[in-house]
Coordinates of C-alpha atoms and ligand atoms in Angstrom, one line a residue:
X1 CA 186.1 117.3 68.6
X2 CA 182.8 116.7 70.8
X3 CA 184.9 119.1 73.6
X4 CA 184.2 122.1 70.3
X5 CA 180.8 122.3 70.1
X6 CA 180.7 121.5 73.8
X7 CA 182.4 125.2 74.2
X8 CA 180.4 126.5 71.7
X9 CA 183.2 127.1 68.9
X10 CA 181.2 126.2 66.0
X11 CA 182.7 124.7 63.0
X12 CA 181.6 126.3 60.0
X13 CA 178.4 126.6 58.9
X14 CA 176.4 127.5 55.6
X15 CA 173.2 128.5 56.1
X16 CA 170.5 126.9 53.2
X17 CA 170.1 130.4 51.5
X18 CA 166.3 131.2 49.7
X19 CA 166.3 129.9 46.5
X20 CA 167.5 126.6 47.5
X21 CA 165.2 123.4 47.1
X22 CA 163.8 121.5 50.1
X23 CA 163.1 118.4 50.6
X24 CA 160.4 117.5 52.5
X25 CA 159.4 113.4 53.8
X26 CA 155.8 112.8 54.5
X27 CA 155.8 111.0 57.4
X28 CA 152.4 110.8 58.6
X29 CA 151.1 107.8 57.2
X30 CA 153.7 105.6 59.5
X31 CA 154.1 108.3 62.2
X32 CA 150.8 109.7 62.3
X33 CA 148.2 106.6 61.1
X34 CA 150.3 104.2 63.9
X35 CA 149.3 105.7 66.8
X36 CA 145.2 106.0 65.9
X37 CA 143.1 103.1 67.5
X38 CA 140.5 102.5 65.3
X39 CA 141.6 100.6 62.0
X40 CA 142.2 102.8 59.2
X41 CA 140.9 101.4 55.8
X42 CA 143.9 100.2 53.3
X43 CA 141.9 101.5 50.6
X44 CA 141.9 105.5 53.0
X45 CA 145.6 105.0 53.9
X46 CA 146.6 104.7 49.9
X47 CA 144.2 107.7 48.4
X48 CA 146.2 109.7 51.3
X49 CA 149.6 109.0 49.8
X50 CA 148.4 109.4 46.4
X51 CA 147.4 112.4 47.0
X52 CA 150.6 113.5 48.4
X53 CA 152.5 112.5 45.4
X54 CA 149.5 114.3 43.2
X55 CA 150.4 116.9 45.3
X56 CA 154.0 117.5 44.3
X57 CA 155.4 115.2 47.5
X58 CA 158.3 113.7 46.6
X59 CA 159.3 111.2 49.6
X60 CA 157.2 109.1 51.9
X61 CA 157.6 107.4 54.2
X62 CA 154.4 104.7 54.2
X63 CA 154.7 102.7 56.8
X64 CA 157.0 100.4 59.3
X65 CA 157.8 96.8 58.9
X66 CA 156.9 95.8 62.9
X67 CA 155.1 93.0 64.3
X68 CA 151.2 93.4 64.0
X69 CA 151.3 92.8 67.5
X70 CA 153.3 95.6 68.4
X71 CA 151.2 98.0 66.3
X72 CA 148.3 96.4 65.2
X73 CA 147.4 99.4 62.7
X74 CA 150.4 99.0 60.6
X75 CA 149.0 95.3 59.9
X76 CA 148.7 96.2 56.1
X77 CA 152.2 97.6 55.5
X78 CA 152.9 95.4 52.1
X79 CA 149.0 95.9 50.7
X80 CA 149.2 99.9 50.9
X81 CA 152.5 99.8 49.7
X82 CA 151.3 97.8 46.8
X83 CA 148.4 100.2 46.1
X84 CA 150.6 103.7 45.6
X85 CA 150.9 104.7 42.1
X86 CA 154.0 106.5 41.8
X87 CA 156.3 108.0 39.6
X88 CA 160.1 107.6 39.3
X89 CA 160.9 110.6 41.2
X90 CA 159.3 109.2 44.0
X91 CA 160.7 107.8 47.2
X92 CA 159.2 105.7 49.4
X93 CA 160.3 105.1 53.0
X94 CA 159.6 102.6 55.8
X95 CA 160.7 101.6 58.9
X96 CA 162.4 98.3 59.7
X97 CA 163.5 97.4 63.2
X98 CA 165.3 93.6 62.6
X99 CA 166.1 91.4 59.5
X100 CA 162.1 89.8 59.6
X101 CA 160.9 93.4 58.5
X102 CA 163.6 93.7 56.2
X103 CA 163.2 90.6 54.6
X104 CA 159.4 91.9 54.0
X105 CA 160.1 95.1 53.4
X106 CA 162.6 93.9 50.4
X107 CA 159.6 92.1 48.9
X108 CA 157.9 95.5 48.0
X109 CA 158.4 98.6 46.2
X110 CA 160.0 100.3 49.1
X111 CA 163.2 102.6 48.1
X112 CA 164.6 103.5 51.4
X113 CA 164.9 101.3 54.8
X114 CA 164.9 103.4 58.0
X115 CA 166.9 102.3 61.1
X116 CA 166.5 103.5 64.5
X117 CA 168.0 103.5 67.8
X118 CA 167.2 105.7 70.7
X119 CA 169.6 107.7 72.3
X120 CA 168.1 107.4 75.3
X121 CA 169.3 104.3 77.0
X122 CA 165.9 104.2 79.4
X123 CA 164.0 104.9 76.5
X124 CA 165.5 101.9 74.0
X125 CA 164.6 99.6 76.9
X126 CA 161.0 100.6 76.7
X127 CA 160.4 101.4 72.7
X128 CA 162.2 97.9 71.1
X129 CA 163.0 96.2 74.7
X130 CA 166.6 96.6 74.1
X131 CA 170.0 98.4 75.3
X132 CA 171.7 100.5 72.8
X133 CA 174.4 98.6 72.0
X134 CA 172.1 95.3 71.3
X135 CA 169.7 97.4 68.9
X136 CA 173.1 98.3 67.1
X137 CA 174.3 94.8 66.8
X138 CA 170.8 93.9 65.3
X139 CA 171.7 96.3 62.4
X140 CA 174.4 94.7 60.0
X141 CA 172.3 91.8 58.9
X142 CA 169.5 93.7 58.0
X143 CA 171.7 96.6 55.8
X144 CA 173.2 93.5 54.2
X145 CA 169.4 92.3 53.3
X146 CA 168.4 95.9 52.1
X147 CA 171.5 95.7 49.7
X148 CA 171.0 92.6 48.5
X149 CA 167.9 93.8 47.6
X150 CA 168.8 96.9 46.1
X151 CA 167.5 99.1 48.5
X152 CA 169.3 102.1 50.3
X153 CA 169.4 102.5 54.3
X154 CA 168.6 105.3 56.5
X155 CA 170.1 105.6 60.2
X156 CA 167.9 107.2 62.0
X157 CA 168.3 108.2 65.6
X158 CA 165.4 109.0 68.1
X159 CA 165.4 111.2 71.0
X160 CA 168.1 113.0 70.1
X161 CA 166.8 116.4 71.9
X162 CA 165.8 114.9 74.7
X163 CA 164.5 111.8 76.6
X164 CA 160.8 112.1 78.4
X165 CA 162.6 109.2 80.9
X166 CA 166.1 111.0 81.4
X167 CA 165.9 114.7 80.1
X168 CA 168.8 115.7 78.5
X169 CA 170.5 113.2 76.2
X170 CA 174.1 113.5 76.1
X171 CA 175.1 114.5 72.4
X172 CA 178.1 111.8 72.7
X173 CA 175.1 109.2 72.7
X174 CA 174.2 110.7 69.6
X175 CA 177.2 110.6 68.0
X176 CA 178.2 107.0 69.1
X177 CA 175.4 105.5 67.2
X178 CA 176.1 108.5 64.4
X179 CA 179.2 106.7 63.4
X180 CA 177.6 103.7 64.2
X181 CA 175.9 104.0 61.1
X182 CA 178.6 105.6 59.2
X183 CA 180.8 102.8 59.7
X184 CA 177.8 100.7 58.1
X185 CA 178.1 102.6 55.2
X186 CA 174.9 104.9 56.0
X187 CA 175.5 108.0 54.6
X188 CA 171.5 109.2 55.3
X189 CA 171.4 110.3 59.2
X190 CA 167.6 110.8 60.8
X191 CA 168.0 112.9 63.9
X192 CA 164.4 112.4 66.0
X193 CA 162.4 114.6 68.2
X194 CA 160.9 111.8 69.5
X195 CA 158.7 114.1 72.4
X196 CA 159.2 117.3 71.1
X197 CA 162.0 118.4 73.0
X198 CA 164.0 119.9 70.6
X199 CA 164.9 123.5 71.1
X200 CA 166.7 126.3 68.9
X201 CA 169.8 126.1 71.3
X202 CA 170.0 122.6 71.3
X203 CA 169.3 121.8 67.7
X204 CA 172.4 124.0 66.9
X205 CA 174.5 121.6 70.1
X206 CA 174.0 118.7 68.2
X207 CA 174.2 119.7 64.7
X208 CA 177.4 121.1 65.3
X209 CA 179.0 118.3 66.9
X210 CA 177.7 115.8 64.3
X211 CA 179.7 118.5 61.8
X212 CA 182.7 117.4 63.4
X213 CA 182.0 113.8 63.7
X214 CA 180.6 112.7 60.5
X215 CA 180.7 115.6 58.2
X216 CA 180.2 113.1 55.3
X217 CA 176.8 112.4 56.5
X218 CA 173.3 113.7 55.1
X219 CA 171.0 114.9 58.1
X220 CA 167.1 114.8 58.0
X221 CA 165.8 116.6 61.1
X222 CA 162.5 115.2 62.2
X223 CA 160.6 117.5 64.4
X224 CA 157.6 116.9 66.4
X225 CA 155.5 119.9 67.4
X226 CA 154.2 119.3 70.9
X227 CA 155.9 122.6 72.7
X228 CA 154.7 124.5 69.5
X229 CA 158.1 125.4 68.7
X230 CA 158.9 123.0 65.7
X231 CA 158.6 125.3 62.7
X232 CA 161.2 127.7 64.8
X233 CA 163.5 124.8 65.1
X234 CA 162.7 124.1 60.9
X235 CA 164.3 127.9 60.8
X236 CA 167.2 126.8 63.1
X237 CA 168.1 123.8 60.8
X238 CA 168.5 126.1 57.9
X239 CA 170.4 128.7 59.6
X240 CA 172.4 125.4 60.3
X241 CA 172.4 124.2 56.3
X242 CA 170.2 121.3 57.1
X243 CA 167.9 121.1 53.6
X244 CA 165.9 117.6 54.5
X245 CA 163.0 118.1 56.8
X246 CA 160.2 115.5 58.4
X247 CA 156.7 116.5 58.4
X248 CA 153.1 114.9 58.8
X249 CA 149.9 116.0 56.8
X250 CA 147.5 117.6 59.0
X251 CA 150.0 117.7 61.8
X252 CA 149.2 114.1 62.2
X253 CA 150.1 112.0 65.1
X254 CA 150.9 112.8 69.3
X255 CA 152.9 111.8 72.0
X256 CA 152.4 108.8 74.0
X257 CA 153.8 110.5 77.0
X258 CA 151.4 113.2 76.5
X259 CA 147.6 112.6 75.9
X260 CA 146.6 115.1 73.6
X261 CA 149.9 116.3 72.5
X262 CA 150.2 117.4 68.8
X263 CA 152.0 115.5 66.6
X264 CA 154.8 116.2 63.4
X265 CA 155.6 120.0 62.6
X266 CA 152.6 119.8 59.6
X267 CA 153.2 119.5 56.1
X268 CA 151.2 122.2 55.0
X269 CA 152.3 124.2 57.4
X270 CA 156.0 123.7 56.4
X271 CA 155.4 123.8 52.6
X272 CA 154.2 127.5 53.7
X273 CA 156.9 128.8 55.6
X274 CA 159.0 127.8 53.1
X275 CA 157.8 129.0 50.2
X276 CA 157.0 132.3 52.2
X277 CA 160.5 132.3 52.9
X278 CA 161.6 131.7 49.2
X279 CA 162.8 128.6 49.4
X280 CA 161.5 125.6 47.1
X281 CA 159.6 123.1 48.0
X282 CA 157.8 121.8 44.5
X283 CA 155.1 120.8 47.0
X284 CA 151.2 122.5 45.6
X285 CA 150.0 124.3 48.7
X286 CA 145.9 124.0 47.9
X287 CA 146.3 120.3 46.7
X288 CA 148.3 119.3 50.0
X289 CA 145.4 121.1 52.0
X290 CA 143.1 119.3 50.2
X291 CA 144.8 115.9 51.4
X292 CA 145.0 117.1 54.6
X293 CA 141.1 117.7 55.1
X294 CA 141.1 114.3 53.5
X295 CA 143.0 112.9 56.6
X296 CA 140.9 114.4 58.7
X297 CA 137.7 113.3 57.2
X298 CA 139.3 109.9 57.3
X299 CA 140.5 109.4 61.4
X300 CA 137.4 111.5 62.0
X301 CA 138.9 113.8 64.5
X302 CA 140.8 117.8 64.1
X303 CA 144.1 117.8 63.2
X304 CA 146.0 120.7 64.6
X305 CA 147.5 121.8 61.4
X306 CA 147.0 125.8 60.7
X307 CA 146.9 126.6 57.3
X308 CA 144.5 123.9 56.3
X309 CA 142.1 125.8 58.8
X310 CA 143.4 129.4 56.9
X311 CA 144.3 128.4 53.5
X312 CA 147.4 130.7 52.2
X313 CA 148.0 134.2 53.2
X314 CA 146.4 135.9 50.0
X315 CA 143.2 133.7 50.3
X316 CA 140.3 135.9 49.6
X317 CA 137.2 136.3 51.6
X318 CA 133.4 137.5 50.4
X319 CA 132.9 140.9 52.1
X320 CA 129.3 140.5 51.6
X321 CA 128.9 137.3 53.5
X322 CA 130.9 138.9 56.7
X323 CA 128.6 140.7 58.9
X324 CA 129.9 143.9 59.9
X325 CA 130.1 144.9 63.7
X326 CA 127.8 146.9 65.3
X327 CA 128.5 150.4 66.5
Ligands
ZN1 ZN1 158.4 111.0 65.1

């Protein structure tokens, strides 16, 4: 079935036609706020996710239950989530890489736990210290804790478009640890651009053979923007019928690989081209660029996101207080 998409016979597709809702996750506050090295305040890191529910955002993922030593700024993963005010349409996500975060993570108001494996064999050994197959064999234990607990399970997958150790990935390796998860039960698939890799032609390679390997599954696609081509790929998932996209206020975020690197596609940014494109996103655009100037004021550096720097396209300017060029 791989062999298909291989030759480029696509199974069919229906694209996500205008009109149609979107879901969008925040994921900044565990993507973005992990990677900063000074110590965000737990009081900063809840007024951000606030705000992103005040602002119509309806999933977020907070933060990731991983030792402090690993990533020290992550440290006060039960104390923010304790701190969001949320309403009952609300989802909230986190990370969980063994059964000790998932035994913490079930002890707080967390909806959704999130899995992950690389694809990449090279890069598992340097992200978690561990081969494919023994991050996989970590995993039933710790979806029979989330359960118990009540809690659903995301599998998500990372460096799916490419590896920044090997290159290209091969999509079987995807789709091994696909039905992987599938055979857990996971019905929620995360496909990660861990490096910003991804590109239009091989977004549509690996969509399409996940089609025809686990067609009962739900795909998130989780783009980062570091080649400045993520929003393009946003428009590549739809053509593809993927509805559930990943995306960081601000642009929040990087690459360790590459030192100054942007980070997530942006929130805003998405929330734009969507609703520009007439789909719905229930997201307020000035309220979300209002958190995003927030984030900024609060890691004290630019973010790279666009339209908090141009609010929407029919913002108005004073003609008076543009000066006029000479001649
Ligand atoms: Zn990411």
């Amino acid at each position: 079935m791989v062999e298909l998409a291989k030759a480029g016979v696509s199974p069919s597709v229906s694209p996500v036609v205008p009109g149609a809702r979107i879901e969008i996750c925040e994921v900044g506050p565990r993507d973005g706020f992990q990677i900063e090295k000074r110590q965000i305040p737990t009081d900063d890191k809840i007024a951000v996710v606030n705000g992103l529910i005040d602002a119509g955002i309806k999933k977020i993922q907070v933060t990731s239950f991983v030792s402090p030593r690993a990533v020290p700024q992550l440290v006060d993963a039960e104390e923010v989530l304790s701190g969001i005010e949320r309403g009952p349409d609300v989802t909230l996500t986190a990370l969980v890489p063994n059964t000790r975060g998932a035994e913490r993570a079930a002890r707080t108001q967390v909806d959704i736990m999130g899995l992950f494996c690389s694809a990449s064999e090279t890069h598992s050994r340097k992200n978690v210290n561990a081969s494919i197959d023994d991050t996989l064999q970590r995993f039933p234990p710790v979806v029979e804790i989330a359960r118990a607990a009540g809690k659903r399970v995301q599998g998500g997958i990372a460096t799916v478009f490419g590896c920044p150790f090997e290159g290209e990935v091969p999509t079987d390796s995807v789709v091994r640890i696909a039905r992987f998860y599938r055979d857990l039960g996971i019905e929620d698939l995360n496909l990660g651009d861990t490096t910003g890799m991804a590109t239009p032609k091989t977004v549509r390679a690996v969509l399409a053979a996940l089609r025809e390997a686990v067609p009962e599954m739900a795909v998130t696609l989780h783009f980062h923007n570091t080649r400045g081509i993520g929003l393009a790929n946003v428009m590549v998932g739809l053509a593809e019928g993927v509805t559930r996209y990943d995306s960081s206020i601000g642009g929040l975020g990087g690459c360790p690989f590459a030192a100054g690197a942007t980070g997530n596609i942006c929130t805003e940014d998405l929330v734009y081209l969507l609703e520009e494109s007439g789909y719905q996103t229930g997201v307020d655009l000035e309220k979300v660029i209002a958190v995003a100037q927030k984030t900024e004021a609060v890691i004290g550096r630019e973010l790279p996101g666009q339209i908090m720097k141009a609010g929407s396209r029919l913002r108005r300017f004073d003609s008076d207080a543009v000066a006029t060029a000479a001649g």
